[in-house]
mmCIF file of C-alpha atoms in Angstrom:
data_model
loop_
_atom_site.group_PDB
_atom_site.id
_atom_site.type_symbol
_atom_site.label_atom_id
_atom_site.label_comp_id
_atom_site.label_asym_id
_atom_site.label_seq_id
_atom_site.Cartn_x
_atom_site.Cartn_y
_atom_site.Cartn_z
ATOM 1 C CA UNK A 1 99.071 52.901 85.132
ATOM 2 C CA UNK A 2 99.775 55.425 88.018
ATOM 3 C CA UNK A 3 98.030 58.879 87.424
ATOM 4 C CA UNK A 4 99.777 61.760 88.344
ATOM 5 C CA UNK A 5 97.932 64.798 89.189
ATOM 6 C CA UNK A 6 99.779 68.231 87.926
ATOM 7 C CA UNK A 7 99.464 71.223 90.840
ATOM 8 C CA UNK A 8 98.033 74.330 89.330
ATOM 9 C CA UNK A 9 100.851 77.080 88.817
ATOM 10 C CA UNK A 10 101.370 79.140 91.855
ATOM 11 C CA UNK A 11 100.387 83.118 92.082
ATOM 12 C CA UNK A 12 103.721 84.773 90.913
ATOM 13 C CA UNK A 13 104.478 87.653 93.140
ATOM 14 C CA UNK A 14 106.273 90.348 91.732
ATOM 15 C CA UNK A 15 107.860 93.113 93.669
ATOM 16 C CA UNK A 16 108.284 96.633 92.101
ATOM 17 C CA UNK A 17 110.796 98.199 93.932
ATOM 18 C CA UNK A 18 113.225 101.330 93.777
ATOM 19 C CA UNK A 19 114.686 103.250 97.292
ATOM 20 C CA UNK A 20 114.818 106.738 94.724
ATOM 21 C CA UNK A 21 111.637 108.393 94.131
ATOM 22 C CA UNK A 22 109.952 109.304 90.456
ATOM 23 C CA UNK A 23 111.585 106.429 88.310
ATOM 24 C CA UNK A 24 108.282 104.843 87.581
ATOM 25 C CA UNK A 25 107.480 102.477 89.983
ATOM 26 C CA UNK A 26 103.883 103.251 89.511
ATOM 27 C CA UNK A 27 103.645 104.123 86.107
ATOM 28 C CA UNK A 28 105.374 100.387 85.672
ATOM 29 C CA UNK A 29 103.086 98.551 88.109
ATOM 30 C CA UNK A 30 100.041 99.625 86.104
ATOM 31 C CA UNK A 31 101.085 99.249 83.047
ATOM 32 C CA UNK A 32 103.230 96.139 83.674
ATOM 33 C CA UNK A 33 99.368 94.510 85.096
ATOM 34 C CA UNK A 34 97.359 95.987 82.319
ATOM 35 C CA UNK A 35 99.662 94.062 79.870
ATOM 36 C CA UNK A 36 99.563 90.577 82.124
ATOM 37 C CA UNK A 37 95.559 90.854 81.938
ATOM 38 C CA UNK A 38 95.225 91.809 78.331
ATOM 39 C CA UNK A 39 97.212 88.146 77.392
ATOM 40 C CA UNK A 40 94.432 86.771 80.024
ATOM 41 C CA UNK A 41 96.420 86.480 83.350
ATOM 42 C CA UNK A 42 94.597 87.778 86.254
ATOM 43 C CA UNK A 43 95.922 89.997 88.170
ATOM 44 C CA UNK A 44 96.192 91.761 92.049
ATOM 45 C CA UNK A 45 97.870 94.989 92.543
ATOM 46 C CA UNK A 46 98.815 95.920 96.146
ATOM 47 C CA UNK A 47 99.452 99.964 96.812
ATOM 48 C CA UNK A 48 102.179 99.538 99.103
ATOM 49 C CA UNK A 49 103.319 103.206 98.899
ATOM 50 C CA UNK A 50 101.588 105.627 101.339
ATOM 51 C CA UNK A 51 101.361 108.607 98.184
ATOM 52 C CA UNK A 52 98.710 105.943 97.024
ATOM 53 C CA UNK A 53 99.260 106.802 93.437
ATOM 54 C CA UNK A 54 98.490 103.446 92.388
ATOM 55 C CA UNK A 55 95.127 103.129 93.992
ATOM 56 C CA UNK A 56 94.422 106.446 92.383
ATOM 57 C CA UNK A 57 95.639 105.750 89.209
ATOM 58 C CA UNK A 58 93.070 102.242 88.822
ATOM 59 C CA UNK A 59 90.153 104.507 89.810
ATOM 60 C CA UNK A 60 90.030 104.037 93.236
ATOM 61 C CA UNK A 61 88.170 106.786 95.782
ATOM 62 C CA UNK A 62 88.899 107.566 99.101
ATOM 63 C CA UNK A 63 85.294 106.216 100.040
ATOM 64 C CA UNK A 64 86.494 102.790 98.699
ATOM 65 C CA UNK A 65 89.673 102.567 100.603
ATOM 66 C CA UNK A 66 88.082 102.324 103.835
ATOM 67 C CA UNK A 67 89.423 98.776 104.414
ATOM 68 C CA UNK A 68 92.910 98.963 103.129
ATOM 69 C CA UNK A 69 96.232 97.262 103.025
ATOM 70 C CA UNK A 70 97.084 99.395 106.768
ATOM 71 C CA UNK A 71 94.667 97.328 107.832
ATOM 72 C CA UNK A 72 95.344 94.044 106.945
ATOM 73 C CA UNK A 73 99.205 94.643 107.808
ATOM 74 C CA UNK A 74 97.913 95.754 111.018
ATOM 75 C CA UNK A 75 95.743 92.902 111.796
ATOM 76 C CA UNK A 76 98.144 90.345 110.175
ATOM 77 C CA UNK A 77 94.633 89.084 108.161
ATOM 78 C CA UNK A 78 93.454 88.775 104.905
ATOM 79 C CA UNK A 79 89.748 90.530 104.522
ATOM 80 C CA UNK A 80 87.922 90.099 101.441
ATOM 81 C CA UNK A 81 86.742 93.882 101.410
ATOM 82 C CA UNK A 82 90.099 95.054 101.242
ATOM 83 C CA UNK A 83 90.164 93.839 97.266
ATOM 84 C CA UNK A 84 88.440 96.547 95.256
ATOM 85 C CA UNK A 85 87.549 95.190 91.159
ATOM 86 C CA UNK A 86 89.254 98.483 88.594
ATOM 87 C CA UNK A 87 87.810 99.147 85.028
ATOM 88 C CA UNK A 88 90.257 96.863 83.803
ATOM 89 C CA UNK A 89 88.982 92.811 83.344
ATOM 90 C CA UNK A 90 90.700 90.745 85.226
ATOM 91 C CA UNK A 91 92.411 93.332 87.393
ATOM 92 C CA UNK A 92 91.654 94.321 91.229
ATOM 93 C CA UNK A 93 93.545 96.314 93.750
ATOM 94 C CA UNK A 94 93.802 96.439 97.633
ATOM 95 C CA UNK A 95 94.577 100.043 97.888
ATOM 96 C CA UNK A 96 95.876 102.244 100.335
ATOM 97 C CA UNK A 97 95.868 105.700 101.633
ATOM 98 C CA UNK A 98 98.838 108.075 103.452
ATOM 99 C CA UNK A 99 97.598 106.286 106.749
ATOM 100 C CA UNK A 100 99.871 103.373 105.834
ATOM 101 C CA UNK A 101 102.660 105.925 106.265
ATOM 102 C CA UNK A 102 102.692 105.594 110.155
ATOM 103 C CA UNK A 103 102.796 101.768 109.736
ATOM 104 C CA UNK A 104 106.640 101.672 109.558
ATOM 105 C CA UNK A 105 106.108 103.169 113.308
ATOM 106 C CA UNK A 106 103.752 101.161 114.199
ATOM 107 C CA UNK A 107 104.906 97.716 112.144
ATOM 108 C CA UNK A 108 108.397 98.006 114.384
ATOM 109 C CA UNK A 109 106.531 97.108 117.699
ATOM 110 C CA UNK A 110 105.032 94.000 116.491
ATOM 111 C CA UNK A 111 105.633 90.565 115.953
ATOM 112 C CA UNK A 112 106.656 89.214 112.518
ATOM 113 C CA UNK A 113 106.714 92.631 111.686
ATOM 114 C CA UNK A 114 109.332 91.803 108.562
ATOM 115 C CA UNK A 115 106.717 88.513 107.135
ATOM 116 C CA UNK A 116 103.375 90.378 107.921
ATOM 117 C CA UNK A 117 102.519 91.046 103.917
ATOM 118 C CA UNK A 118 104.135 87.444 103.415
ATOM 119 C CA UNK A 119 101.416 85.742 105.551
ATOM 120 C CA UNK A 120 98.679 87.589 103.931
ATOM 121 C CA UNK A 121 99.394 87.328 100.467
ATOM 122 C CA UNK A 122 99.497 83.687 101.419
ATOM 123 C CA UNK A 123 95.848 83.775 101.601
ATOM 124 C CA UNK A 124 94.968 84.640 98.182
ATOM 125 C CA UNK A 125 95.366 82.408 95.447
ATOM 126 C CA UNK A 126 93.247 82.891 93.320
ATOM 127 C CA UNK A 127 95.053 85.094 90.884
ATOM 128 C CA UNK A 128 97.883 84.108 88.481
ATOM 129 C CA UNK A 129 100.028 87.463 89.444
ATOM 130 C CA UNK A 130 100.420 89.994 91.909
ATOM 131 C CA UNK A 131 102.202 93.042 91.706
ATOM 132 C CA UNK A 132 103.329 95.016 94.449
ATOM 133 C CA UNK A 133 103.765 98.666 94.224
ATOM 134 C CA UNK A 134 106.524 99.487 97.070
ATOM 135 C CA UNK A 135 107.626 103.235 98.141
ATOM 136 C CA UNK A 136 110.619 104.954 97.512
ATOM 137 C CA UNK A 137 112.799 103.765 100.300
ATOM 138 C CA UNK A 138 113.990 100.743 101.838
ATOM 139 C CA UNK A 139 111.680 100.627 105.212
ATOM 140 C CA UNK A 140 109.821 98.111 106.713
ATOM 141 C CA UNK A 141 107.355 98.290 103.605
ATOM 142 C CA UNK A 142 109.825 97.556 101.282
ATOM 143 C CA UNK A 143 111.230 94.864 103.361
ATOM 144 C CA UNK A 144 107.912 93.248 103.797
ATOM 145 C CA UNK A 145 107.019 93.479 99.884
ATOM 146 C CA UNK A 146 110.511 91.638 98.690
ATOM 147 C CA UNK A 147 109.826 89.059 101.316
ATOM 148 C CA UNK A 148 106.661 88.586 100.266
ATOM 149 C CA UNK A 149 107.618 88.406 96.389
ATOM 150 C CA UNK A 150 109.165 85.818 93.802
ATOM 151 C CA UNK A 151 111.186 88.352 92.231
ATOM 152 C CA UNK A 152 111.798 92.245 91.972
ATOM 153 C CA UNK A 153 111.552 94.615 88.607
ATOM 154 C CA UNK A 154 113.549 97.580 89.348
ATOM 155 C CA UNK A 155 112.868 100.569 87.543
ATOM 156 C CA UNK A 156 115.642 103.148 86.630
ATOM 157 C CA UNK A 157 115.372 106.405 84.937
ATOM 158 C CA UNK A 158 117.624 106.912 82.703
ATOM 159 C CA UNK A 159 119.534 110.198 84.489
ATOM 160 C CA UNK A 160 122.550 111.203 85.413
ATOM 161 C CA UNK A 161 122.172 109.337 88.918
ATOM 162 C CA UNK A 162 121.063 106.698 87.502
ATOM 163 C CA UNK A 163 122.775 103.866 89.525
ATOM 164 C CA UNK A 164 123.602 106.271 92.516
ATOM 165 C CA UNK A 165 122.494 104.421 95.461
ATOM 166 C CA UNK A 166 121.609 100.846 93.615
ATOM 167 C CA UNK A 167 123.926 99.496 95.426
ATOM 168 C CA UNK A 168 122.342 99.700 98.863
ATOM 169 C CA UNK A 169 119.099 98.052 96.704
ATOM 170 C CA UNK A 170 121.364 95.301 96.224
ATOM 171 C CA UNK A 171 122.687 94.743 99.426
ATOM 172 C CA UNK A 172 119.391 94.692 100.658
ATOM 173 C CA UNK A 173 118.088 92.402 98.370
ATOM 174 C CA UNK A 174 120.668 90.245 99.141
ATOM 175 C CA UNK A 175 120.383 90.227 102.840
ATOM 176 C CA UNK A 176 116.524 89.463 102.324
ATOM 177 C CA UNK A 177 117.926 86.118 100.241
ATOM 178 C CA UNK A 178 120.275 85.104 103.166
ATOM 179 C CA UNK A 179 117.637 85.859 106.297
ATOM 180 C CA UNK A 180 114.187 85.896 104.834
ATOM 181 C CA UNK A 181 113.328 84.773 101.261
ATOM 182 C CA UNK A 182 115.888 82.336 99.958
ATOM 183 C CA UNK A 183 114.073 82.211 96.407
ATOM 184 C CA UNK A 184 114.148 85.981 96.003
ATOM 185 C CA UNK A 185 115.264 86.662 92.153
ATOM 186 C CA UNK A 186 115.904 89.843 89.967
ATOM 187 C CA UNK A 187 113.214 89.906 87.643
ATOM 188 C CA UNK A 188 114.851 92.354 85.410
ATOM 189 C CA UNK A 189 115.877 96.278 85.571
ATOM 190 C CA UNK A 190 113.207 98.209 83.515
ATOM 191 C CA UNK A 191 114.533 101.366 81.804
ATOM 192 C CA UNK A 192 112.294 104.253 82.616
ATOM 193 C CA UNK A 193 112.070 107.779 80.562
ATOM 194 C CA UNK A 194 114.376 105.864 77.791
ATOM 195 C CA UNK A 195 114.639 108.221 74.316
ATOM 196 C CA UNK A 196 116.912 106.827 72.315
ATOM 197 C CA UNK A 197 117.447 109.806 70.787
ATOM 198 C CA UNK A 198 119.466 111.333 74.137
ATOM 199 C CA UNK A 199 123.065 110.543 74.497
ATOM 200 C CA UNK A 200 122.862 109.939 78.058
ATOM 201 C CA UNK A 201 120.310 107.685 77.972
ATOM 202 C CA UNK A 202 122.621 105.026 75.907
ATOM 203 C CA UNK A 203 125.317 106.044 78.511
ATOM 204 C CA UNK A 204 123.104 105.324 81.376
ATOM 205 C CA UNK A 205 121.916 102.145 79.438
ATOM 206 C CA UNK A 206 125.465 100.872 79.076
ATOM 207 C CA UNK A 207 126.201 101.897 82.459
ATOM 208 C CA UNK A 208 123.210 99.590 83.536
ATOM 209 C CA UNK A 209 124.365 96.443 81.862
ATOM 210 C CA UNK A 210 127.790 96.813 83.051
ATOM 211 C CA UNK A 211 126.790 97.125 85.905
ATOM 212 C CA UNK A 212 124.905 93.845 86.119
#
């Protein structure tokens, strides 16, 4: 008989991503972990935005974001200290702060500058998910946090504009599929703001699923 030895699962990355501002990318990165670690899963959250709402948002000071997620992009190294424990069991953050907002600058000098959060994230393994919180455009942050992922969750709030400028999302996830990150999926498109009880929000809803 010929024992075969099962590999354990592999961290799922999952990429929260949106180019429009106030849709919920936050709001669904914390709740979206909060859920994974209340069915058990462990869980990393990575504040990829420079507004830093989701570091703030887990309970994380300034005075505990002195070794951040700049830093390790910078450095192109994983650092231990960077990984701060929340309130929540099971769930850490590396945070950030509105330094990482001059890495785009910075990030476009250097080598690998597209694979830098890739090669990092490679070094932790020891959680079953991460989620990356990425900022409302479609930078060199963005870029780095759908190459580093599995798959993407868009959020969309259910508004008039709701699908105005999706499209360049799209394109951009597809490029990253052709260049970068072959096994790149959609996760899903999260409806954000949704009240049944508004007409346009079953318009915008029907405009989503149409539209995909």
């Amino acid at each position: 008989m010929q024992l075969i030895t099962l590999k354990k699962n592999m961290t799922k990355i999952i990429a929260i991503a949106n180019q429009k501002g106030g849709v919920g990318k936050t709001t669904t990165t914390i709740n979206l972990a909060t859920a994974l670690c209340s069915v058990g899963k462990s869980v990393l959250v990575v504040d990829l935005d420079p507004q830093s709402n989701a570091s703030t948002g887990l309970g994380i000071s300034l005075e505990k974001r002195k070794i951040n997620i700049y830093d390790l992009l910078i450095s192109q190294q994983h650092d231990v200290k960077a990984i701060k424990s929340t309130l929540i069991p099971k769930l850490d953050i590396i945070p950030t702060t509105i330094d990482l907002a001059g890495a785009e600058i910075e990030l476009s000098d250097l080598k690998d500058r597209e694979t830098r959060l890739k090669t990092i994230l490679a070094q932790i393994t020891t959680y079953d998910n991460i989620i990356i919180d990425c900022p409302p455009a479609l930078g060199l942050l963005t870029i780095n946090g759908l190459i580093a992922s599995n798959s993407v969750i868009i959020p969309l709030q259910c508004e008039f504009f709701a699908l105005e400028g999706l499209s360049a999302l799209m394109k951009t996830i597809q490029s990253i599929k052709e260049n970068f990150n072959r096994n790149l999926d959609i996760e899903g498109v999260v409806l954000t703001m949704h009240d049944k009880r508004n007409t346009l929000t079953l318009l915008v809803e029907n405009d989503v699923r149409e539209y995909f």
